mmCIF file of C-alpha atoms (C1' of nucleotides) in Angstrom:
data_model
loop_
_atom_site.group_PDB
_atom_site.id
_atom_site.type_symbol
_atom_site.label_atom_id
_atom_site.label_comp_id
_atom_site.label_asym_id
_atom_site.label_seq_id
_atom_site.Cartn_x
_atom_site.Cartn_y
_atom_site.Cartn_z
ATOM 1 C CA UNK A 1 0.000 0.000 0.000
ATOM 2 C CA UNK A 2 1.313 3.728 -1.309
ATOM 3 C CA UNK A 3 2.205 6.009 1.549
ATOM 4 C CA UNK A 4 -0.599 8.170 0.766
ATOM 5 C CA UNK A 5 -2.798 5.627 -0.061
ATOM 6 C CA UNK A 6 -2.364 4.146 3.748
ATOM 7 C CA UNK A 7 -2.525 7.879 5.623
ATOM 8 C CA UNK A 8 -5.919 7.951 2.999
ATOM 9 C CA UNK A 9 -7.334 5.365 5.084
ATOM 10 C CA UNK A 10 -6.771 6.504 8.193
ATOM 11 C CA UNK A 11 -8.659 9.635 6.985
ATOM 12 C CA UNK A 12 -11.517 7.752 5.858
ATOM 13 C CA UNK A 13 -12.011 5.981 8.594
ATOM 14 C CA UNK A 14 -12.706 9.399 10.638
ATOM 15 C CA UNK A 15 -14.826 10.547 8.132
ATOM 16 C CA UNK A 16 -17.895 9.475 9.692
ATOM 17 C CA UNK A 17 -19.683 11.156 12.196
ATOM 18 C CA UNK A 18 -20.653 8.282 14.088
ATOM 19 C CA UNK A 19 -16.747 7.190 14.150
ATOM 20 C CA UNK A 20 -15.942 10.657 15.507
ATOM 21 C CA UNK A 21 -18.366 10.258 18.042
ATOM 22 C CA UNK A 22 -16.801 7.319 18.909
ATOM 23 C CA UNK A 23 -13.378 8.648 18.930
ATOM 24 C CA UNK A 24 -13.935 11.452 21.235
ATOM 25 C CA UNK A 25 -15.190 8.984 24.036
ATOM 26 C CA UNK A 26 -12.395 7.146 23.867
ATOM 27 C CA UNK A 27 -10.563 9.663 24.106
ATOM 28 C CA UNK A 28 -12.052 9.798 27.385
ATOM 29 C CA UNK A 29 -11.242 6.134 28.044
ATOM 30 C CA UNK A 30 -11.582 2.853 26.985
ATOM 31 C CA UNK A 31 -15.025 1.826 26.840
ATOM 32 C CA UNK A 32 -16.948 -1.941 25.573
ATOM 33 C CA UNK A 33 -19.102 -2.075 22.586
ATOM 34 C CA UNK A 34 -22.671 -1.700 24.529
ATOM 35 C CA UNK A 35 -21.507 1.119 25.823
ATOM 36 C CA UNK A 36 -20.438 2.983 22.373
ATOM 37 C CA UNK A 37 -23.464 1.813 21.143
ATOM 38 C CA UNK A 38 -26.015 3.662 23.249
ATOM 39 C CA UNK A 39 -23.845 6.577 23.317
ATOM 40 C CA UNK A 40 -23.910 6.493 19.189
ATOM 41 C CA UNK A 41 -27.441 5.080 19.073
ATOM 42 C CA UNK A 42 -27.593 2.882 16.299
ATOM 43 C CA UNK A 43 -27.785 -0.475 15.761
ATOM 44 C CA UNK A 44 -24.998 -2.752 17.469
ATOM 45 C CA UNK A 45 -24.153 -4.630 14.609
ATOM 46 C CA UNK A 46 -23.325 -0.915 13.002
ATOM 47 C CA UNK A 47 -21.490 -0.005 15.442
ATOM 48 C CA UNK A 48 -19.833 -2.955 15.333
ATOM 49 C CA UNK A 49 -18.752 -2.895 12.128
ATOM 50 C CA UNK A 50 -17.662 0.842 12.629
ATOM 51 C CA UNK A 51 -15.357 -0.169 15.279
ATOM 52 C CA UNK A 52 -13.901 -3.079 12.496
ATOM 53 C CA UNK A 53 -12.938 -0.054 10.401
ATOM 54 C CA UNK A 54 -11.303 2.130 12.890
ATOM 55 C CA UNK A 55 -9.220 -1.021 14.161
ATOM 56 C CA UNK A 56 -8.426 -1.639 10.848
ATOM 57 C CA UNK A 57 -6.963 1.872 10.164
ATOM 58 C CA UNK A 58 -4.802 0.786 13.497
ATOM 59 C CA UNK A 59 -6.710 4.183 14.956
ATOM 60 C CA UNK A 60 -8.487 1.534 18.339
ATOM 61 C CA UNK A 61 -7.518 -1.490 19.826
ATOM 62 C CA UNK A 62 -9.717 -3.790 21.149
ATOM 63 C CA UNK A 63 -9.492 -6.455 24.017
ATOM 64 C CA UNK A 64 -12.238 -8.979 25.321
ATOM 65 C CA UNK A 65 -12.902 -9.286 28.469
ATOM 66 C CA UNK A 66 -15.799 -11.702 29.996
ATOM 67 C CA UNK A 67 -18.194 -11.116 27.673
ATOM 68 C CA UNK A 68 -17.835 -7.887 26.413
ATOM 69 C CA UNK A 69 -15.288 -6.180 24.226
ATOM 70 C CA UNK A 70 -13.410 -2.855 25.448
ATOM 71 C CA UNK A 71 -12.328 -0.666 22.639
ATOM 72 C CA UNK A 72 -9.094 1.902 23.562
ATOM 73 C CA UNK A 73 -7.770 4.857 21.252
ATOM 74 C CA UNK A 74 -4.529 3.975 20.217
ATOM 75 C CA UNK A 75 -3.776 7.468 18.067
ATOM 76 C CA UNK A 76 -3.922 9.962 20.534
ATOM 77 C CA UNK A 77 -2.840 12.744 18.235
ATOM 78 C CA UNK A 78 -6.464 12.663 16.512
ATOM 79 C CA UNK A 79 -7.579 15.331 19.468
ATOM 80 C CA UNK A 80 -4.973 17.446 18.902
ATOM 81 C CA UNK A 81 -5.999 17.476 14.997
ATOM 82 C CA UNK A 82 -9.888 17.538 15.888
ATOM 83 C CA UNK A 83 -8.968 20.656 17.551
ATOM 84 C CA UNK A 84 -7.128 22.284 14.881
ATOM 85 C CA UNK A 85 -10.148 21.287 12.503
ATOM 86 C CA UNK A 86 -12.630 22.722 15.521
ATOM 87 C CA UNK A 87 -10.556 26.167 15.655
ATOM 88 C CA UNK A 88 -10.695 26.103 11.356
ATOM 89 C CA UNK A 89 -14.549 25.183 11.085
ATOM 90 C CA UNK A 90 -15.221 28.428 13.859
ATOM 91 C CA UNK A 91 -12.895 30.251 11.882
ATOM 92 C CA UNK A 92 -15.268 29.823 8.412
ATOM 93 C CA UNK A 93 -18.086 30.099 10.234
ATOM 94 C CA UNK A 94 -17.320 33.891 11.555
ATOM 95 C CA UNK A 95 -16.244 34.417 7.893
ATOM 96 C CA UNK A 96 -19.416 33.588 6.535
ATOM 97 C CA UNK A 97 -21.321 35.385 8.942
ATOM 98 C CA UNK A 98 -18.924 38.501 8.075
ATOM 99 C CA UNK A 99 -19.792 37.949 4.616
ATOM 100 C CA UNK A 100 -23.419 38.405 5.073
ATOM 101 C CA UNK A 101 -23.378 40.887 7.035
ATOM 102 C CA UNK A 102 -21.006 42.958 4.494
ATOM 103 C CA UNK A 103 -23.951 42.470 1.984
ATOM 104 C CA UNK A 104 -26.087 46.060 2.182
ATOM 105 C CA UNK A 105 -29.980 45.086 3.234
ATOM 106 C CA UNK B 1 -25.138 20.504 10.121
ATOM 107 C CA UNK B 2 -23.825 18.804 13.355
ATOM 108 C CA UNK B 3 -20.558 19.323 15.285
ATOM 109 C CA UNK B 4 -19.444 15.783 13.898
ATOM 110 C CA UNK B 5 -20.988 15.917 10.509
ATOM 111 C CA UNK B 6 -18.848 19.281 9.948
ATOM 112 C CA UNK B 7 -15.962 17.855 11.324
ATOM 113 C CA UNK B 8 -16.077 14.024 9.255
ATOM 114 C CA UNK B 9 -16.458 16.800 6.498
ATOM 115 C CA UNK B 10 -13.173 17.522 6.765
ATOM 116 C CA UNK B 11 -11.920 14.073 7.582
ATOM 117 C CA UNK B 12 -14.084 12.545 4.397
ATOM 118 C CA UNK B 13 -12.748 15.411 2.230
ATOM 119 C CA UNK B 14 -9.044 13.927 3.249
ATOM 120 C CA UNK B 15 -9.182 11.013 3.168
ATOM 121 C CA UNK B 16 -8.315 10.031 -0.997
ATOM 122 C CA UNK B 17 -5.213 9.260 -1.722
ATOM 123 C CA UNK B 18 -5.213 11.781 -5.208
ATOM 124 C CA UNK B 19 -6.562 14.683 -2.312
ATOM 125 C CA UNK B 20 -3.619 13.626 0.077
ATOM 126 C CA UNK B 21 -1.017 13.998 -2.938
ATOM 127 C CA UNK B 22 -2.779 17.375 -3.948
ATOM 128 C CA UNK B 23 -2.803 18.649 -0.139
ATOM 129 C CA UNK B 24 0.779 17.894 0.102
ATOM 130 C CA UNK B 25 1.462 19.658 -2.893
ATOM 131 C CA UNK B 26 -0.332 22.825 -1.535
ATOM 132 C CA UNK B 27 1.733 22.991 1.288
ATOM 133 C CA UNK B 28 4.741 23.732 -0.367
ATOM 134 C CA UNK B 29 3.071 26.613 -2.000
ATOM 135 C CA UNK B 30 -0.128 27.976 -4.122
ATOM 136 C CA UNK B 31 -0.454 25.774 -7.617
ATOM 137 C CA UNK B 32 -2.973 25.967 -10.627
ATOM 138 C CA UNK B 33 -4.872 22.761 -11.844
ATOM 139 C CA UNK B 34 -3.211 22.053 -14.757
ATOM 140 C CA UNK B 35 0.202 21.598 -11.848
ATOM 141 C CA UNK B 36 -1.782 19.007 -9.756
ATOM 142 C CA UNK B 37 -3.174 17.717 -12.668
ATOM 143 C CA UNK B 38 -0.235 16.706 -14.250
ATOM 144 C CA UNK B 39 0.812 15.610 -10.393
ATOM 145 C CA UNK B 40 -1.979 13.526 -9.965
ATOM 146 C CA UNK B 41 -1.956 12.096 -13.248
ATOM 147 C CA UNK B 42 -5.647 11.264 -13.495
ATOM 148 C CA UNK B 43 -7.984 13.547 -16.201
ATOM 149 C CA UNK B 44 -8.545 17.178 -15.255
ATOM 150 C CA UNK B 45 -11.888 16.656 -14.624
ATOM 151 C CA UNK B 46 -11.111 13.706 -11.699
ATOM 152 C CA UNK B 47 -9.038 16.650 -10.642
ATOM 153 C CA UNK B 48 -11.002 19.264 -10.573
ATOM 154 C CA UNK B 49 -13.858 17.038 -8.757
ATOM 155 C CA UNK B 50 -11.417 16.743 -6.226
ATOM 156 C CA UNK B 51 -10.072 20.054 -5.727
ATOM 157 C CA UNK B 52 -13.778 20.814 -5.335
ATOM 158 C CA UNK B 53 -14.490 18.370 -2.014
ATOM 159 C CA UNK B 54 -11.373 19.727 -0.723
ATOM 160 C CA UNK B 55 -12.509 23.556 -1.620
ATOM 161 C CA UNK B 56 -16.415 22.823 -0.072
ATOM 162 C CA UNK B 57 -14.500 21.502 3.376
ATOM 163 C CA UNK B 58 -13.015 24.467 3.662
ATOM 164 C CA UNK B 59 -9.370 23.089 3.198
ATOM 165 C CA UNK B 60 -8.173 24.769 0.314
ATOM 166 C CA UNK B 61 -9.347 28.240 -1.600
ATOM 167 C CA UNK B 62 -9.236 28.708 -5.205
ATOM 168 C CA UNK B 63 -8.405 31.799 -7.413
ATOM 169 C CA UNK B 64 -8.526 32.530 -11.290
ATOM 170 C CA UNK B 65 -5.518 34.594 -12.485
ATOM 171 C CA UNK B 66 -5.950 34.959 -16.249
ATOM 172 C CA UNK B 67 -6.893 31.549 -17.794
ATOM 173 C CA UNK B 68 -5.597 29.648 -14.775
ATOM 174 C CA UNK B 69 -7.281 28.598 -11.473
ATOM 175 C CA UNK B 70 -4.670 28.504 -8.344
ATOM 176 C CA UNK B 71 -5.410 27.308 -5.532
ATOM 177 C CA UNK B 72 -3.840 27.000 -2.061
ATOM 178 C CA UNK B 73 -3.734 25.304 1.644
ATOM 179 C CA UNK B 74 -5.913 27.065 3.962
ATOM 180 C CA UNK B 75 -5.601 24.261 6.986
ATOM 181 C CA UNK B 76 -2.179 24.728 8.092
ATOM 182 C CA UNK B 77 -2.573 22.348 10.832
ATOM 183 C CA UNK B 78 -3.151 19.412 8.302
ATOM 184 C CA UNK B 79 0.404 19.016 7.626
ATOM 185 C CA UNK B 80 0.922 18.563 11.646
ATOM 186 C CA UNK B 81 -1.734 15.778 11.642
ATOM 187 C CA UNK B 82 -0.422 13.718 8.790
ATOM 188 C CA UNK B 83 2.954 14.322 10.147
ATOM 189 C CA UNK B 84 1.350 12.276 13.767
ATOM 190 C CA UNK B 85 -0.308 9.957 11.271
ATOM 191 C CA UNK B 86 3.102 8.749 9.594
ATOM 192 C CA UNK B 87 4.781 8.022 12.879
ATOM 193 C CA UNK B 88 1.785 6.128 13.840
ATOM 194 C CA UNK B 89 1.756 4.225 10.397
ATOM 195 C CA UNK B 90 5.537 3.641 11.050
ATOM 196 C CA UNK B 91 5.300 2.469 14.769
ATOM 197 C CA UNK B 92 2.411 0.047 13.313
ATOM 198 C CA UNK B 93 4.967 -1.215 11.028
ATOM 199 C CA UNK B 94 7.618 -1.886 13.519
ATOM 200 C CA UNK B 95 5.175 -3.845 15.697
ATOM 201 C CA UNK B 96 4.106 -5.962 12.513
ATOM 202 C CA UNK B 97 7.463 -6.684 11.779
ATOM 203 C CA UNK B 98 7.894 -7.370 15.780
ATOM 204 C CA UNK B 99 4.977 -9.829 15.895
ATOM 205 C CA UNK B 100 5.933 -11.805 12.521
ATOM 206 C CA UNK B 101 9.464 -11.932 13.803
ATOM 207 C CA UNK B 102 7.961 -13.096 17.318
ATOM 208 C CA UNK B 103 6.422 -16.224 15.668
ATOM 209 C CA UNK B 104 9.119 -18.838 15.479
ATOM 210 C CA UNK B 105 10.569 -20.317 12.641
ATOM 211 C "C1'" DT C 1 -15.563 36.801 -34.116
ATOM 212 C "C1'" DT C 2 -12.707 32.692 -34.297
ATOM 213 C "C1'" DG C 3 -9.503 29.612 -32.403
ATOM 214 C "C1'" DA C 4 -6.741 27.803 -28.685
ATOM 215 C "C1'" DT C 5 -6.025 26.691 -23.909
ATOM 216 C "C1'" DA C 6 -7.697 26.063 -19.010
ATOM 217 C "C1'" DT C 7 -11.221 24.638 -16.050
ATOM 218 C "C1'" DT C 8 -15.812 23.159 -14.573
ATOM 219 C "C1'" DT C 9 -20.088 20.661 -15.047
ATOM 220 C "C1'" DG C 10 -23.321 16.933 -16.481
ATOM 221 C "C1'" DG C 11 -24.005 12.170 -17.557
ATOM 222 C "C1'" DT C 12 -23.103 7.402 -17.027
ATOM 223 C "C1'" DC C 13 -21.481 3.248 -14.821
ATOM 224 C "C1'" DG C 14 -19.152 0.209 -11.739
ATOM 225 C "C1'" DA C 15 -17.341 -0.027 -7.000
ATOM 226 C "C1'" DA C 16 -17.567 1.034 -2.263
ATOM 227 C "C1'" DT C 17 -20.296 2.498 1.951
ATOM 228 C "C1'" DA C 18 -23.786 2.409 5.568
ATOM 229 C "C1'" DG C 19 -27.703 0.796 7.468
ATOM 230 C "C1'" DC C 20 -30.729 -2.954 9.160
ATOM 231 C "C1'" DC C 21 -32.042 -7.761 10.115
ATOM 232 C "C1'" DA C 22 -30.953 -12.464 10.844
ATOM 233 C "C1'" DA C 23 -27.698 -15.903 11.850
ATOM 234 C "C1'" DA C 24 -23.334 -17.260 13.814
ATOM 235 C "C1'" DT C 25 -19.945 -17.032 17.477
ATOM 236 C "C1'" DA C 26 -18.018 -16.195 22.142
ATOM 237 C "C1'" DC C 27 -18.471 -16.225 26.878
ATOM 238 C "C1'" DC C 28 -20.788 -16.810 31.298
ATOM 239 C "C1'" DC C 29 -23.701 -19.054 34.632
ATOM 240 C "C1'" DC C 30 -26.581 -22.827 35.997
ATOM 241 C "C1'" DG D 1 -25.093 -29.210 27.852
ATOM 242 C "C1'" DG D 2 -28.597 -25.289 27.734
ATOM 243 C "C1'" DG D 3 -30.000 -20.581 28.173
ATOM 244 C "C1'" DG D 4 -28.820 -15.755 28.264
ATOM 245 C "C1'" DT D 5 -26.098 -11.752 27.066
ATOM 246 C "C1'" DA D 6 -22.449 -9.491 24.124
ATOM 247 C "C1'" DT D 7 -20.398 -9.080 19.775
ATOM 248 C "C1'" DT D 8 -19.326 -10.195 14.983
ATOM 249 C "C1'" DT D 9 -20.438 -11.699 10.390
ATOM 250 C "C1'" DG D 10 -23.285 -12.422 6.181
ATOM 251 C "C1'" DG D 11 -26.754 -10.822 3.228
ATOM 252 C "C1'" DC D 12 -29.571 -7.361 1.222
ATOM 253 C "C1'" DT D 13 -30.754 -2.634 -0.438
ATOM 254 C "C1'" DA D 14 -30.255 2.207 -1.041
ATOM 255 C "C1'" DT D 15 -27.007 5.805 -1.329
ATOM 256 C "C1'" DT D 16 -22.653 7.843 -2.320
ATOM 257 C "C1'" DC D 17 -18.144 7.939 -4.659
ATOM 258 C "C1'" DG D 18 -14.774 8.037 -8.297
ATOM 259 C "C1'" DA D 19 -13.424 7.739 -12.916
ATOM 260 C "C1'" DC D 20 -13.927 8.855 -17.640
ATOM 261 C "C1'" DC D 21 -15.897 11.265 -21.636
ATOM 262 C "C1'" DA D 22 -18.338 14.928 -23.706
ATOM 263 C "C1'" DA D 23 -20.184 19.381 -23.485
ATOM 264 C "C1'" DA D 24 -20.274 23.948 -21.426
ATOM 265 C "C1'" DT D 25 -17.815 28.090 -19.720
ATOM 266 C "C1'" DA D 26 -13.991 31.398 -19.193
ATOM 267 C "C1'" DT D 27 -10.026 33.782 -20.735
ATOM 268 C "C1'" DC D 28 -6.734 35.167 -24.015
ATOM 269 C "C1'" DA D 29 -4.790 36.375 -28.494
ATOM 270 C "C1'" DA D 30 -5.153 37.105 -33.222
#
DNA sequence: TTGATATTTGGTCGAATAGCCAAATACCCC
DNA sequence: GGGGTATTTGGCTATTCGACCAAATATCAA
């Protein structure tokens, strides 16, 4: 896999809101699959296989215990970046109001 | 549109590999279409698709200048990520290489 | 205006994604 | 082993994506 083509999937896999949800709890902590599924509120099996494609882009680990799964962030820069795209999307957003209101009434 | 939905915006918009090359490109300075295009090496229209995700996440701005459109980085802070990203691609790597070398003979 | 170059847009088609349900699997407790 | 809970996997459908080509648009120069 090209270099770009492997840092592409990585980026993929957070482009889903449901996956960002889920990376900004565990970012919190590590936390089983019941758990990121009420929090996310879809189906489990969804969830599920949302989890399968952030552990495949090596962005969570996950580690049964008993009978449930625990799922832990293993790319701990992400919330450092989520910021930076937080700060950016603010940043646009006071544009685009500026640009309205520079348009006479 | 939600806090997540606007951010896997920007995430979604990223993550192609032809985007990554063109983002990569933009950070060493502004470039028209026919640059990436040639870059890329896909048709001008594939191009221009993509230079239009990137432009509608906010990532990049365009400008004509005679017959040519330049355009150029607007998220500084993407560089930084994919920067985190490659280390983490790299330690994955290592621990691949670990766990095959791990398994004995 | 005509012709040439640069870029975007519309159309089409095959591939990939995301969601749900149902079935399979894993683990625990009895 | 059997039943119950937790999770994953397979199958299906609807939607989105990505690539190309062709046509439209924009700019420039003659």
């Amino acid at each position: 896999m090209g270099m770009n083509e492997a840092r592409a999937k990585v980026f993929k896999a957070l482009g889903h809101p449901s996956r960002l949800t889920i990376v900004d709890e565990l970012a919190q902590g590590t936390r089983c699959v019941c758990e990121l599924t009420a929090l996310v509120g879809a189906d489990i099996s969804t969830v599920s296989k949302h989890l399968t494609v952030l552990k495949s882009a090596g962005i969570v680990s996950d580690e049964r215990r008993g009978s449930n799964v625990y799922y832990t962030l293993r790319m701990a820069c992400v919330s450092g970046f989520m910021d930076c795209v937080d700060r950016h999307l603010k940043s646009q957003a006071t544009a685009q109001v500026a640009h309205f209101e520079a348009v006479p009434a």
